[in-house]
CSV table of C-alpha atoms and ligand atoms in Angstrom, one decimal:
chain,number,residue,atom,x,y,z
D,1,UNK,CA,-79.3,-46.7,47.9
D,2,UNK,CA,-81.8,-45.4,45.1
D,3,UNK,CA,-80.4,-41.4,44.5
D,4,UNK,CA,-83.8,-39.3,44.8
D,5,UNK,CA,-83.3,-37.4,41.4
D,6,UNK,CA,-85.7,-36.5,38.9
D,7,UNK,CA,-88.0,-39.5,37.8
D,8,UNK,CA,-86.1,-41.6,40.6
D,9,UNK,CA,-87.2,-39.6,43.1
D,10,UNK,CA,-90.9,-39.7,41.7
D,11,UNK,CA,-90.4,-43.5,41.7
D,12,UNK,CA,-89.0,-43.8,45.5
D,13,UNK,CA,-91.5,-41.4,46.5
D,14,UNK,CA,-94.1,-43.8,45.0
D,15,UNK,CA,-93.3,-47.0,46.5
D,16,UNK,CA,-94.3,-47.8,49.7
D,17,UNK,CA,-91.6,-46.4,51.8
D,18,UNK,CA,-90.2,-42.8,52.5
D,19,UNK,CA,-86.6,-44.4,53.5
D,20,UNK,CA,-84.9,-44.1,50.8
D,21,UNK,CA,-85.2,-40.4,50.6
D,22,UNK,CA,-83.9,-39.8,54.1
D,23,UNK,CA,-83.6,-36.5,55.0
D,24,UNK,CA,-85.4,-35.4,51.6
D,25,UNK,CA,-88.8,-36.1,52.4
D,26,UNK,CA,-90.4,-32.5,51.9
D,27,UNK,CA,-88.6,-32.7,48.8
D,28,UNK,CA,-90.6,-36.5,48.4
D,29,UNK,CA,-93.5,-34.7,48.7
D,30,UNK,CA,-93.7,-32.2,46.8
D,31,UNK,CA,-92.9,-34.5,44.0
D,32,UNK,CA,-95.2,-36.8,45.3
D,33,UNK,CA,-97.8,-34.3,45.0
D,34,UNK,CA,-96.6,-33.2,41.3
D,35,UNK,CA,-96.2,-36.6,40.0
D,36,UNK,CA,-99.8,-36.9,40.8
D,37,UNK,CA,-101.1,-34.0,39.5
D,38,UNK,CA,-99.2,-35.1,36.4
D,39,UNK,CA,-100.2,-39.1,36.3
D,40,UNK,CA,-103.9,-38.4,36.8
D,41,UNK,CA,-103.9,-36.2,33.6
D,42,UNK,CA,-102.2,-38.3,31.6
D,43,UNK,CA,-104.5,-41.3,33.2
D,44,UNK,CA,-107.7,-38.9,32.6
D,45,UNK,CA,-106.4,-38.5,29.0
D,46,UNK,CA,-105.2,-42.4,28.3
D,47,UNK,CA,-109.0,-43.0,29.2
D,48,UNK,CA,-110.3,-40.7,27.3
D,49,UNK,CA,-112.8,-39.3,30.2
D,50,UNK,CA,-113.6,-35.9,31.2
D,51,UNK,CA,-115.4,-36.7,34.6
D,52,UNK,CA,-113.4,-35.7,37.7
D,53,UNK,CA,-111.5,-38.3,39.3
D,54,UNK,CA,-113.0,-39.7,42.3
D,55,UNK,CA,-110.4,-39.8,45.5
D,56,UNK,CA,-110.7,-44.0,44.7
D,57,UNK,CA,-109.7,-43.2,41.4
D,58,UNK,CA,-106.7,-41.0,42.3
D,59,UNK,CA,-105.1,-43.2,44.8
D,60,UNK,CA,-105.7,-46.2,42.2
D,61,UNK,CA,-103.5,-43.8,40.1
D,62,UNK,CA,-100.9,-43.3,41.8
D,63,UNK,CA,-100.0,-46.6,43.5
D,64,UNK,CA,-101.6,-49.2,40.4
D,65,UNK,CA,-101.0,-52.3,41.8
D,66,UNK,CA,-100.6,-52.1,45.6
D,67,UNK,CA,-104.4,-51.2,45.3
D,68,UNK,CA,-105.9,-52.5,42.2
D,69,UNK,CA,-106.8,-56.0,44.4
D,70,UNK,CA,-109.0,-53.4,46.8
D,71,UNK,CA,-111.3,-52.4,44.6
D,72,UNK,CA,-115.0,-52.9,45.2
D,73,UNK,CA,-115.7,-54.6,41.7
D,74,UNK,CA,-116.2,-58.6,41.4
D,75,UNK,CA,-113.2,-60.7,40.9
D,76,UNK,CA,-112.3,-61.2,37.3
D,77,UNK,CA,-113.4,-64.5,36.0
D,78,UNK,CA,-112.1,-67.4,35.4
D,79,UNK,CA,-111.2,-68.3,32.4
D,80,UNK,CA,-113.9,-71.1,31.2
D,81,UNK,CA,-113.7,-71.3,27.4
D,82,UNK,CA,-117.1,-70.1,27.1
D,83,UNK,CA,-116.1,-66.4,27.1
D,84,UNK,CA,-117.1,-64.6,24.3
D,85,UNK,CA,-113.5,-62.7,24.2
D,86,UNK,CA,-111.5,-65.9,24.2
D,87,UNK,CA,-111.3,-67.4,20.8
D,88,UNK,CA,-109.1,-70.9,21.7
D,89,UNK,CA,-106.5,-71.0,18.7
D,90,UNK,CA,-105.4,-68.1,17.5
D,91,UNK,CA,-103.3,-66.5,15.0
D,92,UNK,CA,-99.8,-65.2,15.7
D,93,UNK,CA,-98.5,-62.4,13.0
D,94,UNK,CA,-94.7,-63.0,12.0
D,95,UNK,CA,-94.4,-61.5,8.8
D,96,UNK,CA,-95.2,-57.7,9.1
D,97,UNK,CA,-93.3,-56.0,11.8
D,98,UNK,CA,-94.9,-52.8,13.6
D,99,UNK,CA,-93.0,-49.7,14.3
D,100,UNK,CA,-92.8,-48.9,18.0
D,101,UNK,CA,-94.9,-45.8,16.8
D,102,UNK,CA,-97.8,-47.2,15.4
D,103,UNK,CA,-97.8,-49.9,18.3
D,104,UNK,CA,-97.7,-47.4,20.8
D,105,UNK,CA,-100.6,-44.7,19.1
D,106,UNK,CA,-102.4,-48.3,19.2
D,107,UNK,CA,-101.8,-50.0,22.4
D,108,UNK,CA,-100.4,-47.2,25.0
D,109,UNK,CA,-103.9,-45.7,25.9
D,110,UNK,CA,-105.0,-49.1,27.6
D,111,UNK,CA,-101.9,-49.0,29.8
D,112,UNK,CA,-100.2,-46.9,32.2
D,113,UNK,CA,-96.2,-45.9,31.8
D,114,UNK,CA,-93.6,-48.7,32.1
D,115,UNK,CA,-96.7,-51.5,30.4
D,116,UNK,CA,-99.0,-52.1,33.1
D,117,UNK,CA,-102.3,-53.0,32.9
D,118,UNK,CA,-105.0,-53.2,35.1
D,119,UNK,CA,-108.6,-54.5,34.3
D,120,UNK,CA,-110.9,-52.1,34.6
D,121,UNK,CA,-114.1,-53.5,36.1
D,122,UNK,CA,-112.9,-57.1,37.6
D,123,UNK,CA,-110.0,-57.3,40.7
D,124,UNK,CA,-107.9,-59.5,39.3
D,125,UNK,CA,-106.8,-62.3,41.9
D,126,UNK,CA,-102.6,-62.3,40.9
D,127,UNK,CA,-100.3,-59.6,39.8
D,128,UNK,CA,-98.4,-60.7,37.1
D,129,UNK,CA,-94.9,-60.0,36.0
D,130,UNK,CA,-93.7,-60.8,32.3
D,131,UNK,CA,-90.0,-61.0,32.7
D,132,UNK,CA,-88.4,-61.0,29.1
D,133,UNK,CA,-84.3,-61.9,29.0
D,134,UNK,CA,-83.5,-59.7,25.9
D,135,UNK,CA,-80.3,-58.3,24.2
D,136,UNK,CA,-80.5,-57.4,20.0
D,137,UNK,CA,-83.9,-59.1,19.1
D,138,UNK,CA,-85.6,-55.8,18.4
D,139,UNK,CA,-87.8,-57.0,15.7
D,140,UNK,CA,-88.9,-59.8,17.8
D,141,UNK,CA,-89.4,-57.5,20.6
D,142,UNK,CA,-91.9,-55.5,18.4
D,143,UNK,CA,-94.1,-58.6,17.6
D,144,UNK,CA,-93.6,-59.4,20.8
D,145,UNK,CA,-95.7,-56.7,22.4
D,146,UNK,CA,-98.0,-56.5,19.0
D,147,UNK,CA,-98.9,-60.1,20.2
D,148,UNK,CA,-99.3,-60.2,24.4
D,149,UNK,CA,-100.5,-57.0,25.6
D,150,UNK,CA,-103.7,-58.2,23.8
D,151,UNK,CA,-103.5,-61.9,24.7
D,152,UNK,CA,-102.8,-60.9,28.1
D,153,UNK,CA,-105.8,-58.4,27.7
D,154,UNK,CA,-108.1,-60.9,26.6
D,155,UNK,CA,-107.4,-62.8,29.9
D,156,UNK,CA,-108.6,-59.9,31.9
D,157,UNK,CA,-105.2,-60.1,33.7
D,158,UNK,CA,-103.3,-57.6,35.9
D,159,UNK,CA,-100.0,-57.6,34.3
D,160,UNK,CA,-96.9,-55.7,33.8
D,161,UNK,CA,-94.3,-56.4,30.7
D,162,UNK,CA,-90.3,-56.2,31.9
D,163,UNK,CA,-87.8,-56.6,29.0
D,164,UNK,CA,-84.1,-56.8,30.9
D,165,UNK,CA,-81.9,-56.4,28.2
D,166,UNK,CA,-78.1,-56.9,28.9
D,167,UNK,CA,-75.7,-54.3,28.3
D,168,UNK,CA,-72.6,-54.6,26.3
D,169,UNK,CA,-71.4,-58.1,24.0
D,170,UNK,CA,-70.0,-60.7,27.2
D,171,UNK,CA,-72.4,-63.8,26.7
D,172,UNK,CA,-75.7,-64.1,27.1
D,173,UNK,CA,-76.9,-65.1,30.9
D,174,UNK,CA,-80.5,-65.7,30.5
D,175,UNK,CA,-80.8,-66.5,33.7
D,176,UNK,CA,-79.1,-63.9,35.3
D,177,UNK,CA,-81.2,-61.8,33.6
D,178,UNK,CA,-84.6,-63.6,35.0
D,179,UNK,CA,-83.4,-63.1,38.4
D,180,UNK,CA,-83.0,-59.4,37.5
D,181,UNK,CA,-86.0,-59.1,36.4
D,182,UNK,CA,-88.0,-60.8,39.7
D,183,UNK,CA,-85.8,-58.5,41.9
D,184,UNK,CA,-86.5,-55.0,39.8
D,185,UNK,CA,-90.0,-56.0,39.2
D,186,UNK,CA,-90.1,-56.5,42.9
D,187,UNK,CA,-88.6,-53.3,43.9
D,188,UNK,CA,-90.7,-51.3,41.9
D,189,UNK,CA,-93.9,-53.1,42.6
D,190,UNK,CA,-93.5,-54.6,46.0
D,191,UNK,CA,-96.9,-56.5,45.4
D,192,UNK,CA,-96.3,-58.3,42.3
D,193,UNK,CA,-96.9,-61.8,43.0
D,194,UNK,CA,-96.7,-63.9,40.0
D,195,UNK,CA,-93.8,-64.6,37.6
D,196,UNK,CA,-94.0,-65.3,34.0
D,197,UNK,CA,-90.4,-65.8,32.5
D,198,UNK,CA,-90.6,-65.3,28.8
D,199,UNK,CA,-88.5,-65.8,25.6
D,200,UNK,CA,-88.9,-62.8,23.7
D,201,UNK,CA,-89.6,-65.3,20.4
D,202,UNK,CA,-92.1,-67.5,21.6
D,203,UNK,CA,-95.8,-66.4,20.8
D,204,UNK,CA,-98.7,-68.2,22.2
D,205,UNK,CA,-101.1,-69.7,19.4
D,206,UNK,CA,-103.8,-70.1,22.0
D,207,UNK,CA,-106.3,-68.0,24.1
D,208,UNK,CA,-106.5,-71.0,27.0
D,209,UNK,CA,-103.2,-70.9,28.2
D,210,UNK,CA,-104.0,-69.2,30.9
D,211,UNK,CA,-101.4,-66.2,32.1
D,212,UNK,CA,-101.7,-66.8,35.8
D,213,UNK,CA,-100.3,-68.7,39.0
D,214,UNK,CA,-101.8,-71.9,40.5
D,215,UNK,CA,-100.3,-74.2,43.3
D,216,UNK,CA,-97.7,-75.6,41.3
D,217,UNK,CA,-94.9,-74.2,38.5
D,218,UNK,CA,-96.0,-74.2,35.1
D,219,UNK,CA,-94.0,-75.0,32.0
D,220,UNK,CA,-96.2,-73.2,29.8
D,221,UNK,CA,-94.4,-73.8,26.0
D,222,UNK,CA,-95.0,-77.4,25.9
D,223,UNK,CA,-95.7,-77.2,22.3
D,224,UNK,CA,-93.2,-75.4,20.0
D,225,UNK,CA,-93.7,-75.4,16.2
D,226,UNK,CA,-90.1,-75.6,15.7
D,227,UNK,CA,-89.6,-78.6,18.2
D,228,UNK,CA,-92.0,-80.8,15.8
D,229,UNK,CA,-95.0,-79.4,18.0
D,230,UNK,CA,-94.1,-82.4,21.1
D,231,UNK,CA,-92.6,-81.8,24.6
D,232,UNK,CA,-88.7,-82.2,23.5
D,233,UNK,CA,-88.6,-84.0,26.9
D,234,UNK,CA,-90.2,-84.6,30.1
D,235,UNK,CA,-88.5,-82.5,32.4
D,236,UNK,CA,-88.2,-79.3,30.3
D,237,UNK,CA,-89.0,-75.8,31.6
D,238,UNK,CA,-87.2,-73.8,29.5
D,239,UNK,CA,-88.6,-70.8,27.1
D,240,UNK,CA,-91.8,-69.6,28.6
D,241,UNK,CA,-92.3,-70.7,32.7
D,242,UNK,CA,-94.3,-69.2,35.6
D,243,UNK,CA,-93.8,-69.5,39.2
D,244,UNK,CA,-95.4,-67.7,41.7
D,245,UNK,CA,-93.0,-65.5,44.5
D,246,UNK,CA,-93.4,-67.8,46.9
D,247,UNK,CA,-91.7,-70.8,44.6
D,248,UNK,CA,-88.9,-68.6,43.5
D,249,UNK,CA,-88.1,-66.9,46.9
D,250,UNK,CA,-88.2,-71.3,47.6
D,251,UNK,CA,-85.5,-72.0,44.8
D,252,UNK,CA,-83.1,-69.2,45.7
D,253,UNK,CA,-84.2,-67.9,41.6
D,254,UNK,CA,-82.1,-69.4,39.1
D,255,UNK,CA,-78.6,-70.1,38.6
D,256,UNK,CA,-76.3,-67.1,37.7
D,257,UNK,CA,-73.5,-68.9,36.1
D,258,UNK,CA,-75.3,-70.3,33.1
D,259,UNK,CA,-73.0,-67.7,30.6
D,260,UNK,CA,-74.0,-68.9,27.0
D,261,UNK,CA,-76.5,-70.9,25.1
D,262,UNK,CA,-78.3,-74.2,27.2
D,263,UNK,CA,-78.5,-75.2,30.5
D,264,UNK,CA,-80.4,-72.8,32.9
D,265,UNK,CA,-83.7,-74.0,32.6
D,266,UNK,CA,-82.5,-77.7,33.4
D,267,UNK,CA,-80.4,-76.2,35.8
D,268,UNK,CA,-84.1,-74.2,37.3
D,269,UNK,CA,-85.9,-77.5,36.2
D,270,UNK,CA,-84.2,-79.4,39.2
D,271,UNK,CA,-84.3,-76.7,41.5
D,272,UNK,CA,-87.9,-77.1,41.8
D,273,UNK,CA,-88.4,-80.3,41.3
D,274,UNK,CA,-85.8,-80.9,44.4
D,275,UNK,CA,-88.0,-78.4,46.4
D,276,UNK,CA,-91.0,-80.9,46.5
D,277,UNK,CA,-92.6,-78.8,43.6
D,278,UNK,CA,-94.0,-80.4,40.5
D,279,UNK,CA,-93.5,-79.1,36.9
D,280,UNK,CA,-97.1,-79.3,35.3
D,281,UNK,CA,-98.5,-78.6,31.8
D,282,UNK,CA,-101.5,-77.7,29.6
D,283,UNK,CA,-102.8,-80.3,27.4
D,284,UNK,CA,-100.4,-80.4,24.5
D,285,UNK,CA,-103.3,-79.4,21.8
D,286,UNK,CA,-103.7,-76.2,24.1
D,287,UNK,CA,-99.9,-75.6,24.7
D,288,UNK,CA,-98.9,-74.5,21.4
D,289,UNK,CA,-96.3,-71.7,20.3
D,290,UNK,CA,-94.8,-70.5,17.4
D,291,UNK,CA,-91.1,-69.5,17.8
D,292,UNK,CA,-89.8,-66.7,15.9
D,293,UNK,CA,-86.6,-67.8,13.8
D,294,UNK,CA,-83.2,-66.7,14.7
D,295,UNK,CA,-80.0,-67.7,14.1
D,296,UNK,CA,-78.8,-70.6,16.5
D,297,UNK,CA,-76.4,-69.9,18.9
D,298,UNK,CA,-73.8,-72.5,19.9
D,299,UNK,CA,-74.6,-75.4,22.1
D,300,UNK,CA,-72.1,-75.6,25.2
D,301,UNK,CA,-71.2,-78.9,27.6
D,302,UNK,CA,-73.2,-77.9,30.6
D,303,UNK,CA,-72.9,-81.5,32.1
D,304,UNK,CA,-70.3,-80.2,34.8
D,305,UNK,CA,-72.4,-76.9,35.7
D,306,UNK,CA,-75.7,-79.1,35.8
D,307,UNK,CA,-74.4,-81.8,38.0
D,308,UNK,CA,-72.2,-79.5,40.1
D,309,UNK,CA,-75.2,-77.0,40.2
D,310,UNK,CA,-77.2,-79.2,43.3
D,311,UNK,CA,-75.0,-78.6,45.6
D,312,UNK,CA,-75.5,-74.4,44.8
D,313,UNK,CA,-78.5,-74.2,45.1
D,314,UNK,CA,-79.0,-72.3,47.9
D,315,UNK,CA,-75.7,-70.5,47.5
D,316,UNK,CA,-76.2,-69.2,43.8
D,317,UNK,CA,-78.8,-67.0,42.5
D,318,UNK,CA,-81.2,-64.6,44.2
D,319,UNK,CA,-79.3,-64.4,47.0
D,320,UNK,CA,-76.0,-63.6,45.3
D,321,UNK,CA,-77.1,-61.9,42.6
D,322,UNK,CA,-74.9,-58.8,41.6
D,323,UNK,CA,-75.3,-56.8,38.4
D,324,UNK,CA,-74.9,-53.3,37.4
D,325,UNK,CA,-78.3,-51.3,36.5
D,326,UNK,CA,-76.9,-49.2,34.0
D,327,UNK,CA,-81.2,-47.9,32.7
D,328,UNK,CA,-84.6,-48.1,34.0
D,329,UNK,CA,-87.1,-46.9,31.8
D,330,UNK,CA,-90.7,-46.6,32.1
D,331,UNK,CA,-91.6,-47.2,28.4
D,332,UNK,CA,-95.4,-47.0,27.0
D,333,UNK,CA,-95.5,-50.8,26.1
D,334,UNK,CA,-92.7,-51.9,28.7
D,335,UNK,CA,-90.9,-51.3,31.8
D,336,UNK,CA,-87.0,-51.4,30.6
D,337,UNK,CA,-84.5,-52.7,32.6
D,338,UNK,CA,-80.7,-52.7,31.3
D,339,UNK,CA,-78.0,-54.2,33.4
D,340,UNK,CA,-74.6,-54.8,32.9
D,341,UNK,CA,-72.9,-58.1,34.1
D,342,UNK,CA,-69.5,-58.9,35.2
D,343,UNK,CA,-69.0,-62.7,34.0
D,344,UNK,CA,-65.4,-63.2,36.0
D,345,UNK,CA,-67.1,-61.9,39.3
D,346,UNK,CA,-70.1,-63.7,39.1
D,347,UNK,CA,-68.1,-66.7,38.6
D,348,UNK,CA,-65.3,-66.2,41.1
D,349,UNK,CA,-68.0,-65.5,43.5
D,350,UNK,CA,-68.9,-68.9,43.0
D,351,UNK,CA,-65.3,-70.8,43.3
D,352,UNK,CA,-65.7,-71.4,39.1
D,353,UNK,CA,-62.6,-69.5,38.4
U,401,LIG,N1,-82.0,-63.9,23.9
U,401,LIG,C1,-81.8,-62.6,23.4
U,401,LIG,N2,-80.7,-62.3,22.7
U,401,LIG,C2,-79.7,-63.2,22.5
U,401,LIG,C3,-79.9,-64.5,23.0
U,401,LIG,C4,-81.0,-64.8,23.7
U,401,LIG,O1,-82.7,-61.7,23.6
U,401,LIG,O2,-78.7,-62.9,21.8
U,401,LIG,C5,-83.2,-64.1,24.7
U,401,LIG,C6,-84.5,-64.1,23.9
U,401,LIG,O3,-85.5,-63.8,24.8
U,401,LIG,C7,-84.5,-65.5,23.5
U,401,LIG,C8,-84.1,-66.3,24.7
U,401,LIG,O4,-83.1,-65.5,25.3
U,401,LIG,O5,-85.8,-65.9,23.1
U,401,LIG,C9,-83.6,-67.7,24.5
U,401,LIG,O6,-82.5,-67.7,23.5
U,401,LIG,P1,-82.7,-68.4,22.1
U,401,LIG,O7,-84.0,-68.0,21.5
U,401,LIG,O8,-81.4,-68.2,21.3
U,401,LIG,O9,-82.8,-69.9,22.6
U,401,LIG,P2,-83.3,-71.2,21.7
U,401,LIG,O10,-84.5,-70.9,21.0
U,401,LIG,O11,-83.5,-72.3,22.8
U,401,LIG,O12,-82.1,-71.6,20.8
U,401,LIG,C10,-84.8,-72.6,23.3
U,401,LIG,C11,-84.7,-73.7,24.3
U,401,LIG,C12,-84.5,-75.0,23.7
U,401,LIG,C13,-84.5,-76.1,24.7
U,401,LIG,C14,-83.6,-75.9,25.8
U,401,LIG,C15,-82.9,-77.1,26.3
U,401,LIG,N3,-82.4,-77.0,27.6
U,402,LIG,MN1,-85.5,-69.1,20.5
């Protein structure tokens, strides 16, 4: 049960429901009422306007994406190529790396707290999570955000950024972390329905990948630099995926005993593809990406896991998720989630140890 403190009271109070602050709710309100006092100056300020807020405008404040699809303004366009915004190819910068200052002074007063965006004179028709996996990969975090928050700008999306970096030096569960993200994202923003899963080093190189849900999953890094700039193979979905709520809530999420390098996004690959869902693509000469360099982590034998992984689907991952939310931050350029894992309960939960 969320504890109705300080900003987590402000951010029970805002979602939809009073229930978690049982018994507190004059308390609710009065924060309610102070938080909103508080957001529409700083919203009044990002935007740099000085006429009064309109009651439209206020409640658009205070819940952003619950009510951003109701406004009476057309429905942002599709994407068609011919947009004068949308360049096709683009450049990614890797060399120079920003300080979270100077990106903030640059792109914080087009957002609201925790990196949401919302398109000013279109209703956008998804609401789109970017869920980042992330644990020491600070400078590629920076670029990160110096690269998407105008890509995904550009797209005139709706959109919110969520790093979920893991706590402590266990091993890496990437997909862990993706279901974290979903669920968070979710809790916080009960009307998020799209789901971008996103490696932190992988930068678009062009503006037609489009950022948004259709009818099937996407497996949108077709085309990295570093694989020789060709699908590695056929049934890939790993680095950069989106699926809508719908498909994941139909895939139970991913896995959560991937622990280490490899595995998880075969592991997610054959979830869906097992769940009468196919895995589709942009044309390879749109689908490019440039991947940040790192050092390589070790590859693992995931044969047993993969092949033993069928039969859990359905009892392994969203619905058996269990983690430890150690920080939730509303950041200018991101939300940030930290969690800490416990590997040997996760697994035991599972019958793997
Ligand atoms: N990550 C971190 N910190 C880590 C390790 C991973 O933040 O210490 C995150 C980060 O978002 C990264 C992602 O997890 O981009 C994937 O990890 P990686 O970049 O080390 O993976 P790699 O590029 O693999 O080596 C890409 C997939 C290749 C094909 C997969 C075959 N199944
Ligand atoms: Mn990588």
């Amino acid at each position: 049960m969320m504890k109705c403190r300080k900003l987590a009271l402000t951010r029970c109070c805002l979602s939809r429901t009073l229930t978690p602050c049982r018994g507190r709710q004059v308390l609710c309100l009065l924060t309610l009422l102070m938080a909103s006092v508080t957001l529409s100056a700083v919203a009044l300020r990002m935007r740099g306007s000085e006429a009064p807020l309109s009651l439209s405008d206020f409640l658009h404040i205070l819940f952003p994406l619950e009510l951003a699809g109701h406004r009476r303004v057309p429905p942002c366009a599709l994407l068609d190529g011919n947009d004068t915004e949308l360049k096709g190819p683009i450049d990614a910068d890797t060399d120079s790396i920003p300080s979270l200052a100077e990106l903030e002074e640059w792109l914080a007063p087009s957002l609201l707290p925790g990196g949401l965006f919302i398109p000013r004179n279109c209703r956008p028709s998804h609401k789109i999570a970017v869920i980042v996996p992330f644990r020491d990969r600070r400078v590629h975090l920076k670029i990160f955000l110096r690269h998407m928050h105008p890509f995904l700008q550009r797209q005139n999306l709706q959109y919110g950024i969520f790093i979920v970096e893991q706590a402590g030096d266990g091993p890496f569960n990437r997909a862990l972390l993706m279901n974290v993200g979903y669920r968070e994202a979710l809790l916080l923003h009960p009307s998020l329905d799209c789901f971008i899963f996103h490696d932190v080093d992988l930068l678009p190189l062009d503006d037609r990948i489009r950022y948004s849900c259709g009818g099937q999953p996407v497996h949108l890094s077709a085309n990295i630099d570093v694989h020789g700039n060709k699908l590695m193979y056929a049934n890939l979905f790993g680095g950069a995926s989106m699926l809508t709520k719908a498909m994941m809530e139909n895939v139970n999420g991913f896995s959560n005993v991937f622990f280490g390098w490899g595995g998880e996004d075969d592991d997610m690959s054959f979830r869906v593809r097992s769940h009468d869902m196919k895995i589709t693509r942009y044309n390879l000469d749109i689908a490019r990406y440039t991947m940040m360099r790192h050092v390589r982590e070790n590859k693992n034998d995931r044969q047993k896991l993969l092949i033993d992984g069928r039969k859990r689907i359905h009892s392994d991952g969203l619905n058996s998720l269990r983690y430890e939310r150690v920080r939730l931050d509303l950041r200018p350029l991101f939300t940030l989630i930290e969690v800490r894992i416990n590997q040997t309960q996760v697994l035991t939960d599972q019958g793997l140890l």
